XYZ file of C-alpha atoms in Angstrom:
595
model
C 35.412 8.001 -26.786
C 37.273 8.161 -23.460
C 39.870 5.435 -24.030
C 42.698 8.019 -24.009
C 41.481 9.964 -20.986
C 44.590 8.955 -18.984
C 47.021 9.206 -21.908
C 48.878 12.247 -20.508
C 49.059 10.969 -16.933
C 52.566 10.044 -15.702
C 53.657 6.412 -16.021
C 54.213 5.964 -12.277
C 50.521 6.666 -11.628
C 48.280 3.612 -11.548
C 45.324 3.733 -13.946
C 42.138 1.729 -14.347
C 39.348 2.352 -16.859
C 36.282 0.171 -17.439
C 33.580 1.808 -19.577
C 32.985 5.142 -17.788
C 34.402 4.086 -14.395
C 37.990 5.240 -13.967
C 40.466 5.324 -11.109
C 43.937 6.764 -10.477
C 46.253 5.741 -7.656
C 49.804 6.057 -6.376
C 51.639 4.340 -3.561
C 54.210 5.723 -1.120
C 55.004 6.944 2.389
C 55.531 10.680 1.745
C 52.008 12.129 1.933
C 52.849 15.647 0.581
C 54.678 14.073 -2.376
C 51.748 11.724 -3.084
C 49.301 14.646 -2.859
C 51.369 16.630 -5.374
C 51.643 13.755 -7.845
C 47.932 12.917 -7.675
C 46.955 16.546 -8.161
C 49.155 16.701 -11.269
C 47.431 13.593 -12.633
C 43.979 15.076 -11.957
C 45.032 18.292 -13.713
C 45.961 16.298 -16.832
C 42.572 14.565 -16.815
C 40.898 17.975 -16.389
C 42.789 19.310 -19.419
C 41.632 16.338 -21.464
C 37.983 16.948 -20.514
C 38.238 20.641 -21.417
C 39.781 19.759 -24.777
C 37.090 17.265 -25.768
C 34.042 18.878 -24.166
C 33.515 16.483 -21.262
C 32.468 17.363 -17.732
C 33.341 15.037 -14.840
C 30.974 14.773 -11.876
C 32.563 16.212 -8.750
C 29.924 14.577 -6.537
C 30.757 11.139 -7.924
C 34.529 11.651 -7.720
C 35.935 10.585 -4.351
C 39.331 10.297 -2.672
C 40.397 7.490 -0.354
C 43.713 6.827 1.393
C 44.510 3.175 2.107
C 46.652 2.764 5.205
C 46.966 0.525 8.256
C 47.809 3.510 10.435
C 45.365 4.477 13.155
C 45.254 8.075 11.943
C 44.711 8.529 8.209
C 46.346 11.631 6.752
C 43.960 14.055 5.017
C 44.546 14.799 1.322
C 43.702 18.039 -0.493
C 42.841 17.221 -4.102
C 40.891 19.518 -6.391
C 38.882 19.063 -9.579
C 37.608 22.175 -11.378
C 38.938 24.164 -8.380
C 36.605 22.336 -6.008
C 37.976 20.105 -3.259
C 37.139 16.429 -3.654
C 35.558 14.553 -0.763
C 37.851 12.138 1.110
C 35.883 9.066 2.203
C 36.552 5.998 4.340
C 34.753 3.587 2.006
C 34.492 3.693 -1.773
C 32.624 1.495 -4.247
C 34.428 0.700 -7.491
C 33.092 -1.772 -10.075
C 30.756 -3.351 -7.550
C 33.436 -3.897 -4.878
C 33.531 -1.909 -1.645
C 37.011 -0.822 -0.515
C 37.493 0.374 3.062
C 40.480 2.487 4.027
C 42.208 -0.348 5.916
C 41.349 -2.993 3.302
C 39.796 -5.353 5.827
C 36.887 -6.007 3.389
C 34.381 -5.847 6.247
C 32.121 -3.406 4.419
C 32.135 -5.440 1.212
C 31.460 -8.685 3.062
C 28.569 -7.059 4.934
C 27.084 -5.999 1.586
C 27.516 -9.543 0.272
C 25.842 -10.986 3.369
C 22.878 -8.630 3.014
C 22.337 -9.742 -0.589
C 22.673 -13.409 0.334
C 20.175 -13.119 3.185
C 17.590 -11.775 0.756
C 18.144 -14.779 -1.527
C 17.844 -17.156 1.442
C 14.504 -15.550 2.371
C 13.384 -16.012 -1.225
C 14.347 -19.692 -1.110
C 12.369 -20.092 2.114
C 9.302 -18.611 0.434
C 9.597 -21.067 -2.449
C 10.068 -24.202 -0.370
C 8.368 -26.151 2.400
C 8.469 -29.632 3.906
C 5.436 -30.925 2.014
C 5.362 -28.524 -0.947
C 7.516 -26.124 -2.896
C 9.819 -25.742 -5.880
C 11.889 -28.713 -6.926
C 15.387 -29.271 -5.616
C 16.829 -28.561 -9.096
C 14.956 -25.255 -9.408
C 16.042 -24.097 -5.952
C 19.667 -24.928 -6.719
C 19.457 -22.984 -10.002
C 18.196 -19.965 -8.039
C 21.080 -20.386 -5.592
C 23.590 -20.460 -8.472
C 22.118 -17.436 -10.239
C 21.375 -15.126 -7.318
C 23.636 -16.163 -4.444
C 26.698 -18.050 -5.645
C 27.318 -15.415 -8.312
C 27.424 -12.756 -5.572
C 29.801 -14.864 -3.469
C 32.067 -15.409 -6.482
C 32.254 -11.799 -7.654
C 35.433 -10.170 -6.401
C 36.368 -13.184 -4.258
C 39.939 -13.151 -5.638
C 40.318 -9.750 -3.981
C 38.357 -10.206 -0.751
C 39.790 -13.676 -0.013
C 42.551 -11.839 1.881
C 40.009 -10.869 4.556
C 40.188 -12.350 8.044
C 39.139 -15.989 8.357
C 36.498 -15.066 10.931
C 34.810 -12.791 8.377
C 35.013 -15.369 5.580
C 33.491 -18.058 7.788
C 30.313 -15.993 7.990
C 29.855 -16.613 4.254
C 30.170 -20.355 4.894
C 27.227 -20.097 7.285
C 25.111 -18.445 4.593
C 26.027 -21.123 2.072
C 25.038 -23.814 4.577
C 21.652 -22.151 5.140
C 20.967 -22.013 1.397
C 22.017 -25.631 0.830
C 19.859 -26.789 3.762
C 16.813 -25.179 2.160
C 17.608 -26.490 -1.339
C 18.231 -30.055 -0.182
C 15.519 -30.188 2.489
C 18.053 -31.508 5.008
C 17.308 -31.661 8.744
C 18.490 -28.685 10.811
C 21.246 -30.644 12.549
C 22.713 -32.029 9.281
C 26.503 -31.610 8.910
C 27.513 -28.914 6.436
C 30.017 -31.222 4.733
C 27.247 -33.745 4.025
C 24.962 -31.123 2.504
C 27.788 -29.907 0.265
C 28.442 -33.415 -1.061
C 24.724 -34.149 -1.428
C 24.201 -30.992 -3.516
C 27.550 -31.167 -5.343
C 28.611 -27.739 -4.002
C 32.250 -27.516 -2.944
C 33.225 -25.488 0.149
C 33.653 -21.787 -0.562
C 37.318 -21.719 0.469
C 38.126 -24.377 -2.154
C 35.961 -22.648 -4.746
C 37.853 -19.397 -4.176
C 41.120 -21.221 -4.943
C 39.524 -22.640 -8.098
C 38.473 -19.178 -9.297
C 41.822 -17.644 -8.363
C 43.740 -20.248 -10.367
C 41.367 -19.862 -13.329
C 42.096 -16.130 -13.294
C 45.835 -16.793 -13.015
C 45.649 -18.994 -16.115
C 43.730 -16.351 -18.072
C 46.519 -13.865 -17.266
C 49.155 -16.173 -18.754
C 47.565 -15.787 -22.190
C 47.852 -11.990 -22.024
C 50.861 -10.010 -23.201
C 53.375 -8.464 -20.831
C 51.575 -5.104 -20.792
C 48.558 -6.496 -18.970
C 48.292 -4.368 -15.789
C 47.541 -7.267 -13.428
C 50.716 -9.112 -14.456
C 52.801 -6.455 -12.737
C 51.444 -7.339 -9.294
C 52.555 -10.957 -9.750
C 56.204 -9.991 -10.298
C 58.762 -10.631 -7.576
C 58.987 -7.837 -5.018
C 61.247 -7.275 -2.002
C 58.146 -6.949 0.175
C 57.095 -10.556 -0.510
C 59.575 -11.737 2.104
C 58.815 -8.903 4.510
C 55.067 -9.328 4.834
C 52.620 -12.210 4.986
C 49.662 -10.833 3.037
C 47.278 -13.360 1.491
C 46.158 -11.218 -1.438
C 46.378 -12.485 -5.013
C 49.573 -10.564 -5.835
C 51.415 -12.237 -2.954
C 50.169 -15.828 -3.187
C 49.025 -16.186 -6.819
C 52.288 -17.522 -8.259
C 53.051 -19.667 -5.213
C 49.624 -21.300 -5.365
C 50.016 -21.920 -9.091
C 53.273 -23.777 -8.381
C 51.556 -25.937 -5.767
C 48.758 -26.795 -8.192
C 51.262 -27.583 -10.957
C 50.182 -24.816 -13.328
C 53.621 -23.200 -13.562
C 55.065 -26.079 -15.581
C 52.431 -25.769 -18.326
C 52.346 -23.498 -21.364
C 49.271 -21.507 -22.372
C 47.956 -20.237 -25.675
C 47.267 -16.563 -26.310
C 43.914 -15.343 -25.067
C 43.437 -13.413 -28.325
C 45.155 -15.440 -31.085
C 46.167 -13.642 -34.272
C 46.822 -15.204 -37.648
C 50.164 -14.493 -39.406
C 48.253 -14.443 -42.708
C 45.350 -12.028 -43.320
C 42.118 -14.007 -42.911
C 40.711 -12.740 -46.215
C 43.458 -14.698 -48.008
C 42.401 -18.019 -46.464
C 41.019 -20.543 -48.988
C 37.441 -21.647 -48.529
C 37.648 -25.212 -47.148
C 35.588 -27.973 -48.778
C 34.025 -29.867 -45.854
C 31.622 -32.704 -46.715
C 29.177 -33.588 -43.907
C 26.536 -35.264 -46.073
C 27.205 -38.803 -44.852
C 25.378 -37.889 -41.658
C 22.157 -37.315 -43.598
C 22.582 -40.574 -45.537
C 22.896 -42.456 -42.259
C 19.694 -40.831 -41.001
C 17.916 -41.892 -44.204
C 19.089 -45.511 -43.816
C 15.705 -47.204 -43.370
C 16.837 -50.617 -44.680
C 19.389 -51.192 -41.864
C 22.290 -51.349 -44.321
C 25.630 -51.670 -42.463
C 27.128 -48.245 -41.806
C 30.582 -49.229 -43.020
C 29.049 -50.264 -46.360
C 27.274 -46.897 -46.742
C 30.535 -45.036 -46.042
C 32.484 -47.214 -48.478
C 29.902 -46.670 -51.263
C 29.940 -42.929 -50.580
C 33.711 -42.777 -51.026
C 33.507 -44.791 -54.253
C 30.834 -42.488 -55.687
C 32.170 -39.096 -54.642
C 35.942 -39.564 -54.238
C 36.913 -42.365 -56.664
C 40.310 -40.849 -57.580
C 41.164 -39.228 -54.237
C 43.688 -40.475 -51.717
C 41.864 -40.917 -48.410
C 43.729 -39.973 -45.230
C 42.165 -40.901 -41.878
C 42.898 -38.832 -38.744
C 42.015 -39.295 -35.085
C 42.880 -37.969 -31.643
C 42.708 -39.682 -28.258
C 43.001 -38.855 -24.577
C 43.188 -40.863 -21.368
C 40.768 -39.156 -18.945
C 42.546 -40.629 -15.905
C 46.143 -39.578 -16.628
C 45.480 -36.715 -19.067
C 47.823 -38.256 -21.684
C 46.894 -37.224 -25.243
C 47.906 -38.302 -28.718
C 47.096 -37.870 -32.414
C 47.416 -40.230 -35.371
C 47.191 -40.299 -39.181
C 46.650 -43.364 -41.378
C 46.845 -43.656 -45.185
C 45.334 -46.993 -46.347
C 46.596 -46.732 -49.947
C 50.277 -46.910 -48.957
C 49.899 -48.393 -45.440
C 51.562 -45.264 -44.024
C 50.851 -43.962 -40.539
C 51.915 -41.237 -38.118
C 51.335 -41.335 -34.375
C 52.441 -38.543 -32.087
C 52.264 -38.039 -28.366
C 51.124 -34.488 -27.592
C 51.031 -32.345 -24.459
C 49.099 -33.737 -21.516
C 45.679 -32.344 -20.550
C 44.722 -31.243 -24.069
C 41.072 -31.870 -24.943
C 39.988 -34.529 -27.443
C 38.760 -31.719 -29.700
C 42.273 -30.236 -29.759
C 43.905 -33.604 -30.505
C 41.512 -34.062 -33.449
C 42.584 -30.698 -34.868
C 46.255 -31.578 -34.335
C 45.760 -34.855 -36.218
C 44.379 -32.861 -39.164
C 47.465 -30.602 -39.062
C 49.710 -33.712 -39.163
C 47.806 -34.902 -42.228
C 48.165 -31.521 -43.959
C 51.910 -31.484 -43.206
C 52.273 -34.934 -44.779
C 50.273 -33.869 -47.848
C 52.550 -30.844 -48.293
C 55.711 -32.897 -47.790
C 54.674 -35.611 -50.247
C 52.990 -33.094 -52.621
C 49.889 -35.247 -52.907
C 47.126 -33.605 -54.912
C 43.430 -34.461 -54.811
C 43.353 -35.890 -51.295
C 40.548 -36.124 -48.775
C 41.039 -36.018 -45.003
C 38.512 -38.174 -43.129
C 37.834 -37.365 -39.467
C 35.224 -38.655 -37.033
C 35.206 -35.352 -35.096
C 32.133 -33.454 -36.237
C 32.981 -30.460 -34.014
C 36.492 -30.144 -35.483
C 35.182 -30.196 -39.057
C 32.437 -27.722 -38.135
C 35.133 -25.331 -36.861
C 37.105 -25.690 -40.108
C 33.978 -25.182 -42.204
C 32.839 -22.069 -40.316
C 36.321 -20.711 -39.563
C 35.337 -20.180 -35.924
C 36.226 -21.919 -32.681
C 35.456 -20.801 -29.146
C 38.126 -23.124 -27.709
C 41.133 -23.361 -30.061
C 41.048 -20.564 -32.608
C 44.858 -20.596 -32.670
C 44.952 -24.147 -34.047
C 42.165 -23.391 -36.551
C 44.323 -20.492 -37.779
C 47.243 -22.908 -38.166
C 45.072 -25.217 -40.275
C 44.013 -22.342 -42.530
C 47.624 -21.173 -42.882
C 48.648 -24.665 -43.937
C 45.778 -24.803 -46.420
C 46.943 -21.438 -47.813
C 50.442 -22.873 -48.332
C 48.939 -25.875 -50.150
C 46.858 -23.589 -52.348
C 49.947 -21.581 -53.321
C 51.618 -24.849 -54.364
C 48.570 -25.876 -56.372
C 47.632 -28.765 -54.053
C 43.939 -29.317 -53.338
C 42.480 -31.226 -50.418
C 39.027 -31.779 -48.944
C 37.577 -32.830 -45.602
C 34.883 -35.391 -44.881
C 33.177 -36.636 -41.744
C 32.959 -40.381 -41.090
C 31.141 -42.074 -38.169
C 33.311 -43.535 -35.412
C 33.354 -47.179 -34.252
C 31.095 -48.434 -37.025
C 33.460 -50.785 -38.832
C 34.971 -48.291 -41.295
C 38.342 -49.989 -41.793
C 40.591 -46.927 -42.098
C 38.891 -45.160 -39.218
C 39.186 -48.209 -36.955
C 42.884 -48.489 -37.779
C 43.649 -44.835 -37.021
C 41.662 -45.115 -33.776
C 43.970 -47.934 -32.657
C 47.028 -45.863 -33.639
C 45.768 -42.868 -31.652
C 45.315 -45.029 -28.552
C 48.788 -46.530 -29.054
C 50.279 -43.020 -29.107
C 49.175 -42.569 -25.486
C 51.789 -45.136 -24.428
C 54.669 -43.139 -25.928
C 56.688 -41.765 -23.006
C 58.296 -38.751 -24.682
C 56.072 -35.893 -25.850
C 56.553 -35.295 -29.586
C 54.446 -32.141 -29.970
C 54.438 -29.469 -27.254
C 51.155 -27.621 -27.642
C 50.128 -24.816 -25.270
C 46.890 -25.354 -23.365
C 43.865 -23.171 -23.900
C 42.157 -21.471 -20.977
C 39.296 -23.988 -21.113
C 41.698 -26.952 -20.996
C 43.586 -25.453 -18.082
C 40.294 -24.995 -16.227
C 39.627 -28.725 -16.573
C 43.010 -29.362 -14.925
C 42.157 -26.884 -12.139
C 38.757 -28.484 -11.613
C 40.355 -31.910 -11.162
C 42.824 -30.460 -8.648
C 40.136 -28.723 -6.573
C 37.984 -31.856 -6.711
C 40.918 -33.832 -5.291
C 41.355 -31.246 -2.493
C 37.652 -31.492 -1.696
C 37.887 -35.290 -1.777
C 40.738 -35.227 0.766
C 38.674 -32.889 2.960
C 35.678 -35.271 2.681
C 37.835 -38.333 3.451
C 39.424 -36.791 6.540
C 36.484 -34.830 7.954
C 35.053 -35.946 11.269
C 31.399 -35.133 10.528
C 29.132 -36.474 7.814
C 30.328 -40.070 8.176
C 26.833 -41.479 7.622
C 26.714 -40.102 4.068
C 30.396 -40.949 3.580
C 29.608 -44.642 4.092
C 27.001 -44.311 1.341
C 28.837 -41.997 -1.065
C 32.597 -41.772 -0.747
C 33.155 -39.643 -3.859
C 32.431 -35.923 -4.156
C 32.462 -35.959 -7.960
C 28.826 -34.946 -8.349
C 25.794 -34.439 -6.206
C 22.727 -36.592 -6.503
C 20.383 -35.428 -9.259
C 16.904 -34.939 -7.827
C 13.848 -35.200 -10.062
C 11.043 -35.940 -7.576
C 8.527 -33.852 -5.743
C 9.642 -31.806 -2.768
C 8.489 -34.217 -0.051
C 10.057 -37.319 -1.579
C 13.336 -35.490 -2.201
C 13.415 -34.384 1.440
C 12.917 -37.982 2.610
C 15.703 -39.353 0.389
C 18.113 -36.564 1.373
C 17.508 -37.075 5.097
C 17.867 -40.850 4.821
C 21.199 -40.420 3.009
C 22.579 -37.790 5.417
C 21.323 -39.716 8.449
C 19.736 -36.768 10.257
C 15.962 -37.214 10.452
C 13.097 -36.938 12.915
C 13.950 -40.375 14.308
C 14.811 -40.668 17.995
C 18.586 -40.842 17.554
C 18.640 -37.409 15.882
C 16.161 -35.973 18.377
C 18.447 -37.141 21.189
C 21.352 -35.200 19.656
C 19.417 -31.958 19.762
C 18.011 -32.616 23.253
C 14.448 -33.513 22.253
C 14.457 -37.195 23.270
C 15.685 -38.724 26.545
C 17.558 -41.764 25.147
C 17.356 -41.892 21.351
C 16.283 -45.556 21.534
C 13.612 -47.325 19.499
C 10.646 -48.111 21.747
C 10.232 -51.532 20.125
C 13.854 -52.790 20.129
C 15.603 -50.704 22.818
C 18.344 -49.874 20.298
C 19.331 -46.518 18.841
C 16.635 -45.567 16.327
C 18.825 -44.643 13.370
C 18.163 -44.799 9.631
C 20.092 -48.059 9.431
C 18.063 -49.530 12.294
C 14.726 -48.683 10.644
C 15.695 -49.851 7.156
C 17.579 -53.038 8.083
C 17.008 -54.129 11.690
C 13.812 -53.023 13.449
C 11.507 -56.002 14.076
C 8.393 -53.849 13.843
C 8.873 -53.372 10.102
C 9.820 -56.956 9.152
C 6.871 -57.451 6.797
C 7.408 -54.137 5.020
C 11.157 -54.875 4.754
C 10.441 -58.285 3.223
C 8.302 -56.665 0.507
C 11.024 -54.066 -0.103
C 13.713 -56.716 -0.609
C 11.463 -58.801 -2.843
C 10.804 -55.804 -5.072
C 14.547 -55.069 -5.226
C 15.298 -58.666 -6.222
C 12.842 -58.393 -9.110
C 14.809 -55.345 -10.280
C 18.032 -57.466 -10.108
C 19.338 -55.395 -7.211
C 20.817 -57.658 -4.526
C 22.867 -55.223 -2.414
C 20.817 -54.902 0.769
C 23.374 -52.863 2.712
C 22.770 -49.226 3.644
C 24.981 -47.990 0.783
C 23.214 -50.363 -1.589
C 19.839 -48.979 -0.608
C 20.692 -45.273 -0.523
C 23.646 -44.967 -2.895
C 23.403 -43.609 -6.446
C 20.898 -46.284 -7.390
C 18.161 -46.321 -9.992
C 14.937 -44.412 -9.439
C 13.078 -47.726 -9.100
C 14.955 -48.484 -5.858
C 14.086 -45.043 -4.485
C 10.441 -45.728 -5.395
C 10.566 -48.874 -3.295
C 12.184 -47.050 -0.364
C 9.576 -44.278 -0.464
C 6.857 -46.944 -0.504
C 8.539 -48.675 2.469
C 8.589 -45.406 4.449
C 4.928 -44.795 3.685
C 3.910 -48.351 4.671
C 5.800 -47.939 7.951
C 3.990 -44.625 8.517
C 7.302 -42.821 8.924
C 6.805 -40.122 6.262
C 6.006 -37.367 8.723
C 8.722 -38.493 11.146
C 11.535 -38.493 8.601
């Protein structure tokens, strides 16, 4: 109803409207001129409300002047002949803007919310009891990380000293979730829980937003702040409009192409033919109680249901390490094949859809009627059958357009799902062709990336940045010797006490004497039996007091075919059985309460 509320406002006035929250702004140095222009804009909005029977709330309408000057000039703006209140802080869409844009007020609000969540986590956890590690982390994601993420692209331009206060809150939450000792390094807790540092996460979210903007048309209001401006060389602001494009170049996002956020079909959707997608082989495989070879079931199915059809096999492939992608088509009847190298970083789902498009193009070119396209991608065929795709609706539209062209020419084709890697000859052949296409140096098909595919690329980049930070950091070296990769945190599925023990053993900060010495609660940090530093490694591998318990631990590990008796072998990402043995060792040594 209010979409056109700002329709009569001048073009040089900034406008923002989300549901019933609207804002107008203008930028300049001449205060009287700005006052005049803003009053004219307000008058136009007032005329609109009078025309359509609306009444704006004067109490909820506020004026703020953003300036770095010590003395802020007062503005005289009126709505319904009543002067609007000029404030120093305003809340808009959940973000608090102060008049100097230091973000102190917003960050204080964020900290207050986070402290409440931390108190909640404390109430749900203890050393011997409490919610599981997984449950506590889910609460952290839902109630605290979401607050830290909201608006971070804007407030990341705040002073580093203010942003570091958020890092402290994250560390407190992770310490509670993981059950780590109070002196544990923050970097270790982040790796243990799989939570990247907030400064890296803010870059990840900023780049994800930058990618989403690339799929919008040129009229998108945020795109204007990314355009080149003479002030970019005059100031050193760190806001998104100043550093967004530069950061995207550093990440490598500028050299990629992106699909439209809202794809539109060139042909009206109601003209699309209804695709014939056969997924019944899946049920026949489930009903296979006689252990008949799968390839034989598929072959018999083709002979019974498609005896006169020309079968065309399609497949897509991707190298997860390099991001290279390819698609292939194979026609057994005439020993014909197509293999194409496509744009890097596309998903396997996208390459499967592209392979189907290659098959449809070949059918149209050769004018082959009564054909059936066989694919081992159930998700791709489901998208074609339903006409919906959350990831690549643009490519699904292309498939339907091609099918419309075939229908106009009187050519019919069907789709069928076949199981992968089960000995089906045509499917095995096209799988080899798809993998061979990855070795083609030149890209044959340039396909724009979807937002989801670009986010995978961004995630790999931020993971690499975090990995470099973890490799070069001075603290947390005990856990680094056990787990050198930050790819994922350890999945905890035990009770609270056992999880605390495992976490503290891995991080290396426990109630043993070496840790107590660091925090000034033990005179030497030495083991009273061996006169050596009482560390986790000393207790597990060296201390003579626990020789018998250690012998039983190693014997149990040998029975489980685990022969790595180093610290990383004991506490790395090993099977739960090894952790059972370690917990039993700690209990036999009567160290449960100490650690």
